[in-house]
mmCIF file of C-alpha atoms in Angstrom:
data_model
loop_
_atom_site.group_PDB
_atom_site.id
_atom_site.type_symbol
_atom_site.label_atom_id
_atom_site.label_comp_id
_atom_site.label_asym_id
_atom_site.label_seq_id
_atom_site.Cartn_x
_atom_site.Cartn_y
_atom_site.Cartn_z
ATOM 1 C CA MET A 899 0.000 0.000 0.000
ATOM 2 C CA MET A 900 1.240 3.489 -0.822
ATOM 3 C CA THR A 901 2.291 5.797 1.995
ATOM 4 C CA LEU A 902 1.046 9.362 2.366
ATOM 5 C CA SER A 903 4.431 10.657 1.221
ATOM 6 C CA GLU A 904 4.215 8.527 -1.925
ATOM 7 C CA LEU A 905 0.687 9.762 -2.621
ATOM 8 C CA ARG A 906 1.816 13.365 -2.225
ATOM 9 C CA ARG A 907 4.819 12.810 -4.499
ATOM 10 C CA ARG A 908 2.581 11.226 -7.121
ATOM 11 C CA ARG A 909 0.174 14.150 -7.004
ATOM 12 C CA GLU A 910 2.991 16.687 -7.423
ATOM 13 C CA GLN A 911 4.258 14.748 -10.431
ATOM 14 C CA GLN A 912 0.776 14.737 -11.950
ATOM 15 C CA TYR A 913 0.517 18.511 -11.635
ATOM 16 C CA LEU A 914 3.965 19.041 -13.099
ATOM 17 C CA ALA A 915 3.128 16.761 -16.034
ATOM 18 C CA SER A 916 -0.331 18.373 -16.486
ATOM 19 C CA GLU A 917 -1.901 14.944 -15.954
ATOM 20 C CA THR A 918 -4.805 16.280 -13.901
ATOM 21 C CA PRO A 919 -8.155 14.987 -15.207
ATOM 22 C CA TRP A 920 -9.840 16.150 -11.991
ATOM 23 C CA ASP A 921 -8.855 19.770 -12.645
ATOM 24 C CA THR A 922 -11.598 20.737 -15.102
ATOM 25 C CA GLY A 923 -11.674 24.434 -14.252
ATOM 26 C CA ILE A 924 -15.455 24.148 -13.943
ATOM 27 C CA THR A 925 -17.519 24.126 -10.761
ATOM 28 C CA PRO A 926 -19.787 21.039 -10.890
ATOM 29 C CA PRO A 927 -23.490 21.679 -11.488
ATOM 30 C CA GLU A 928 -24.225 19.752 -8.277
ATOM 31 C CA VAL A 929 -22.440 22.437 -6.281
ATOM 32 C CA GLU A 930 -24.135 25.241 -8.183
ATOM 33 C CA SER A 931 -27.508 23.538 -7.695
ATOM 34 C CA PHE A 932 -26.914 23.307 -3.948
ATOM 35 C CA TRP A 933 -26.279 27.035 -3.693
ATOM 36 C CA ALA A 934 -29.068 28.109 -6.049
ATOM 37 C CA GLY A 935 -31.646 30.007 -4.039
ATOM 38 C CA ARG A 936 -29.743 29.738 -0.756
ATOM 39 C CA ALA A 937 -28.608 32.642 1.358
ATOM 40 C CA ASP A 938 -24.879 33.334 1.322
ATOM 41 C CA GLY A 939 -22.886 31.651 4.057
ATOM 42 C CA ALA A 940 -20.270 32.756 6.569
ATOM 43 C CA LEU A 941 -17.610 30.054 6.110
ATOM 44 C CA ALA A 942 -17.050 27.261 3.594
ATOM 45 C CA ILE A 943 -14.171 24.769 3.509
ATOM 46 C CA ASP A 944 -12.936 23.181 0.267
ATOM 47 C CA LEU A 945 -11.064 19.942 1.008
ATOM 48 C CA GLY A 946 -8.672 18.989 -1.759
ATOM 49 C CA CYS A 947 -9.056 22.441 -3.303
ATOM 50 C CA GLY A 948 -6.406 21.934 -5.997
ATOM 51 C CA THR A 949 -6.029 24.984 -8.232
ATOM 52 C CA GLY A 950 -8.842 26.898 -6.563
ATOM 53 C CA THR A 951 -11.725 26.699 -9.048
ATOM 54 C CA ASN A 952 -14.330 25.795 -6.459
ATOM 55 C CA ALA A 953 -12.791 27.905 -3.706
ATOM 56 C CA ALA A 954 -13.292 30.924 -5.958
ATOM 57 C CA TYR A 955 -16.890 29.937 -6.642
ATOM 58 C CA LEU A 956 -17.599 29.452 -2.937
ATOM 59 C CA ALA A 957 -16.034 32.816 -2.113
ATOM 60 C CA ARG A 958 -18.785 34.441 -4.163
ATOM 61 C CA ARG A 959 -21.354 32.779 -1.896
ATOM 62 C CA ASN A 960 -19.563 32.917 1.475
ATOM 63 C CA ASP A 961 -17.824 35.587 3.529
ATOM 64 C CA ARG A 962 -14.774 33.372 3.992
ATOM 65 C CA VAL A 963 -13.391 30.231 2.347
ATOM 66 C CA ILE A 964 -10.572 27.947 3.461
ATOM 67 C CA GLY A 965 -9.013 25.773 0.759
ATOM 68 C CA VAL A 966 -6.903 22.797 1.837
ATOM 69 C CA ASP A 967 -4.643 20.617 -0.305
ATOM 70 C CA PHE A 968 -1.451 18.646 0.312
ATOM 71 C CA ALA A 969 0.008 19.381 -3.160
ATOM 72 C CA PHE A 970 2.211 22.472 -3.164
ATOM 73 C CA THR A 971 2.028 22.780 -6.958
ATOM 74 C CA GLY A 972 -1.762 22.795 -6.959
ATOM 75 C CA LEU A 973 -1.843 25.508 -4.301
ATOM 76 C CA ALA A 974 0.720 27.588 -6.194
ATOM 77 C CA LEU A 975 -1.539 27.437 -9.248
ATOM 78 C CA ALA A 976 -4.471 28.395 -7.035
ATOM 79 C CA GLN A 977 -2.569 31.458 -5.837
ATOM 80 C CA GLU A 978 -1.982 32.475 -9.460
ATOM 81 C CA ARG A 979 -5.683 32.008 -10.245
ATOM 82 C CA LEU A 980 -6.830 34.021 -7.255
ATOM 83 C CA ALA A 981 -4.422 36.859 -8.018
ATOM 84 C CA ARG A 982 -6.509 37.456 -11.154
ATOM 85 C CA LEU A 983 -9.773 37.545 -9.179
ATOM 86 C CA PRO A 984 -9.746 40.698 -7.042
ATOM 87 C CA ASP A 985 -13.427 40.255 -6.156
ATOM 88 C CA VAL A 986 -12.765 37.085 -4.134
ATOM 89 C CA ARG A 987 -9.053 36.723 -3.383
ATOM 90 C CA ASN A 988 -9.258 38.460 -0.003
ATOM 91 C CA ARG A 989 -11.946 36.013 1.147
ATOM 92 C CA ILE A 990 -9.865 32.876 0.599
ATOM 93 C CA ASP A 991 -7.152 31.333 2.748
ATOM 94 C CA LEU A 992 -5.151 28.437 1.297
ATOM 95 C CA ILE A 993 -3.543 25.851 3.570
ATOM 96 C CA GLN A 994 -1.139 23.067 2.640
ATOM 97 C CA ALA A 995 -2.140 20.127 4.822
ATOM 98 C CA ASP A 996 -3.302 16.534 4.864
ATOM 99 C CA VAL A 997 -7.113 16.663 4.942
ATOM 100 C CA ALA A 998 -7.139 13.651 7.278
ATOM 101 C CA ARG A 999 -5.142 15.668 9.800
ATOM 102 C CA LEU A 1000 -6.463 19.182 9.477
ATOM 103 C CA PRO A 1001 -4.637 21.782 11.584
ATOM 104 C CA LEU A 1002 -8.087 23.285 12.199
ATOM 105 C CA ALA A 1003 -10.853 22.742 14.738
ATOM 106 C CA ASN A 1004 -14.086 24.338 15.896
ATOM 107 C CA LEU A 1005 -14.416 26.531 12.811
ATOM 108 C CA ARG A 1006 -18.182 25.974 12.607
ATOM 109 C CA ALA A 1007 -18.290 25.951 8.822
ATOM 110 C CA GLY A 1008 -21.713 25.995 7.227
ATOM 111 C CA TYR A 1009 -20.517 24.032 4.194
ATOM 112 C CA ILE A 1010 -17.663 21.590 3.624
ATOM 113 C CA LEU A 1011 -16.948 20.424 0.069
ATOM 114 C CA ASP A 1012 -14.868 17.432 -0.998
ATOM 115 C CA ILE A 1013 -14.682 16.643 -4.702
ATOM 116 C CA GLY A 1014 -12.721 13.424 -5.109
ATOM 117 C CA CYS A 1015 -10.526 13.604 -2.022
ATOM 118 C CA PHE A 1016 -11.989 11.193 0.547
ATOM 119 C CA HIS A 1017 -12.006 8.206 -1.835
ATOM 120 C CA GLY A 1018 -8.220 8.498 -2.248
ATOM 121 C CA ILE A 1019 -7.377 8.641 1.450
ATOM 122 C CA LEU A 1020 -5.596 5.616 2.896
ATOM 123 C CA PRO A 1021 -8.079 3.338 4.719
ATOM 124 C CA GLU A 1022 -6.329 3.703 8.074
ATOM 125 C CA ASP A 1023 -6.614 7.505 7.833
ATOM 126 C CA ARG A 1024 -10.319 7.653 6.996
ATOM 127 C CA PRO A 1025 -11.525 7.747 10.617
ATOM 128 C CA LEU A 1026 -9.219 10.751 11.163
ATOM 129 C CA TYR A 1027 -10.670 12.426 8.083
ATOM 130 C CA ALA A 1028 -14.215 11.949 9.371
ATOM 131 C CA GLN A 1029 -13.203 13.411 12.732
ATOM 132 C CA SER A 1030 -11.701 16.448 10.947
ATOM 133 C CA VAL A 1031 -14.935 17.075 9.068
ATOM 134 C CA LEU A 1032 -17.069 16.738 12.187
ATOM 135 C CA ALA A 1033 -14.717 18.951 14.205
ATOM 136 C CA ASN A 1034 -15.257 21.855 11.814
ATOM 137 C CA LEU A 1035 -18.892 21.570 10.706
ATOM 138 C CA GLN A 1036 -21.513 23.565 12.591
ATOM 139 C CA ARG A 1037 -24.911 22.238 13.629
ATOM 140 C CA GLY A 1038 -27.152 22.409 10.573
ATOM 141 C CA GLY A 1039 -24.110 22.671 8.273
ATOM 142 C CA TYR A 1040 -23.739 20.639 5.091
ATOM 143 C CA TYR A 1041 -21.053 18.179 3.976
ATOM 144 C CA HIS A 1042 -21.006 17.736 0.187
ATOM 145 C CA LEU A 1043 -18.913 14.852 -1.143
ATOM 146 C CA TYR A 1044 -18.117 13.452 -4.578
ATOM 147 C CA GLY A 1045 -16.333 10.136 -4.840
ATOM 148 C CA PHE A 1046 -15.795 6.950 -6.793
ATOM 149 C CA ASP A 1047 -17.212 3.653 -5.605
ATOM 150 C CA ARG A 1048 -14.637 1.009 -4.758
ATOM 151 C CA PRO A 1049 -14.755 -1.549 -7.591
ATOM 152 C CA ASP A 1050 -15.166 -5.250 -7.009
ATOM 153 C CA PRO A 1051 -11.746 -6.941 -6.629
ATOM 154 C CA ALA A 1052 -12.152 -8.679 -9.991
ATOM 155 C CA ASP A 1053 -12.872 -5.364 -11.736
ATOM 156 C CA VAL A 1054 -10.112 -3.139 -10.366
ATOM 157 C CA PRO A 1055 -8.675 -1.104 -13.287
ATOM 158 C CA ALA A 1056 -4.984 -1.507 -14.056
ATOM 159 C CA GLY A 1057 -2.856 0.839 -11.971
ATOM 160 C CA LEU A 1058 -5.600 1.532 -9.423
ATOM 161 C CA PRO A 1059 -4.909 0.508 -5.813
ATOM 162 C CA ALA A 1060 -7.438 -2.082 -4.660
ATOM 163 C CA TRP A 1061 -8.295 0.022 -1.584
ATOM 164 C CA GLN A 1062 -9.127 3.194 -3.498
ATOM 165 C CA GLY A 1063 -12.759 4.245 -3.687
ATOM 166 C CA LEU A 1064 -15.633 4.212 -1.227
ATOM 167 C CA GLY A 1065 -17.200 0.975 -0.083
ATOM 168 C CA PRO A 1066 -20.943 0.320 0.154
ATOM 169 C CA ASP A 1067 -22.470 2.476 2.893
ATOM 170 C CA GLU A 1068 -18.995 3.663 3.950
ATOM 171 C CA VAL A 1069 -19.944 7.330 3.931
ATOM 172 C CA ILE A 1070 -23.092 6.709 5.970
ATOM 173 C CA THR A 1071 -21.204 4.522 8.452
ATOM 174 C CA ARG A 1072 -18.324 6.957 8.879
ATOM 175 C CA PHE A 1073 -20.525 9.936 9.671
ATOM 176 C CA ALA A 1074 -23.574 8.420 11.381
ATOM 177 C CA PRO A 1075 -25.237 9.319 13.630
ATOM 178 C CA THR A 1076 -23.860 12.881 13.657
ATOM 179 C CA LEU A 1077 -24.728 13.599 10.010
ATOM 180 C CA THR A 1078 -27.985 12.823 8.249
ATOM 181 C CA VAL A 1079 -28.012 11.809 4.588
ATOM 182 C CA ILE A 1080 -30.053 14.297 2.557
ATOM 183 C CA ASP A 1081 -29.346 12.968 -0.925
ATOM 184 C CA ILE A 1082 -27.205 10.477 -2.866
ATOM 185 C CA ALA A 1083 -26.942 10.832 -6.644
ATOM 186 C CA VAL A 1084 -25.304 8.049 -8.673
ATOM 187 C CA GLY A 1085 -23.327 8.791 -11.833
ATOM 188 C CA GLU A 1086 -20.390 7.582 -13.902
ATOM 189 C CA GLU A 1087 -16.963 8.986 -14.741
ATOM 190 C CA ARG A 1088 -14.215 7.266 -16.714
ATOM 191 C CA ALA A 1089 -16.263 4.037 -16.738
ATOM 192 C CA ARG A 1090 -16.473 3.991 -12.929
ATOM 193 C CA THR A 1091 -19.503 4.460 -10.700
ATOM 194 C CA THR A 1092 -19.540 7.759 -8.821
ATOM 195 C CA ARG A 1093 -21.774 9.286 -6.173
ATOM 196 C CA TRP A 1094 -22.587 12.738 -4.918
ATOM 197 C CA TYR A 1095 -23.440 12.664 -1.220
ATOM 198 C CA LEU A 1096 -25.139 15.509 0.613
ATOM 199 C CA LEU A 1097 -25.225 15.200 4.403
ATOM 200 C CA GLN A 1098 -26.294 17.615 7.123
ATOM 201 C CA ARG A 1099 -25.185 17.883 10.732
ATOM 202 C CA ARG A 1100 -27.978 17.262 13.220
#
């Protein structure tokens, strides 16, 4: 199994080689749909913020945004992006950190977004990740997650670690009973089953 250092090194190499299929530069319609018609928020956290596309979007709907990523190159690109966006750059703080070990607590965020981060966290670190989310989400706040399902062992694509992805009911189990599932939407990306999860803190 890969170590965290190896995962970080791999991600830096992907950025440097421009092999970043997750970095579309477009905020997903699921996120836009969530915010449509809602009042602006006080604080949002973008876990695995990458080059800052969604942090910038959230800064237009929240007074403050914290973007977290462990890849220095991604955050450097985010800084470049935000420098060109004077309307939001002063609302966003970027932090280089492991999202399973956030150097943050009791922030009382109203919205925490994770697009494709949790499913790539090492299995032994996933309880820590869940604790980090719960430690920073206010009562009534929303946790919005996009992730790949874990494929059956016989169907694991070449080059994909067998542990990667989210198991059946893993999200519900990790966050129950503190968070309530509001919606789960099933989709497909790169021939793999994906899900958008929306949960709310009780």
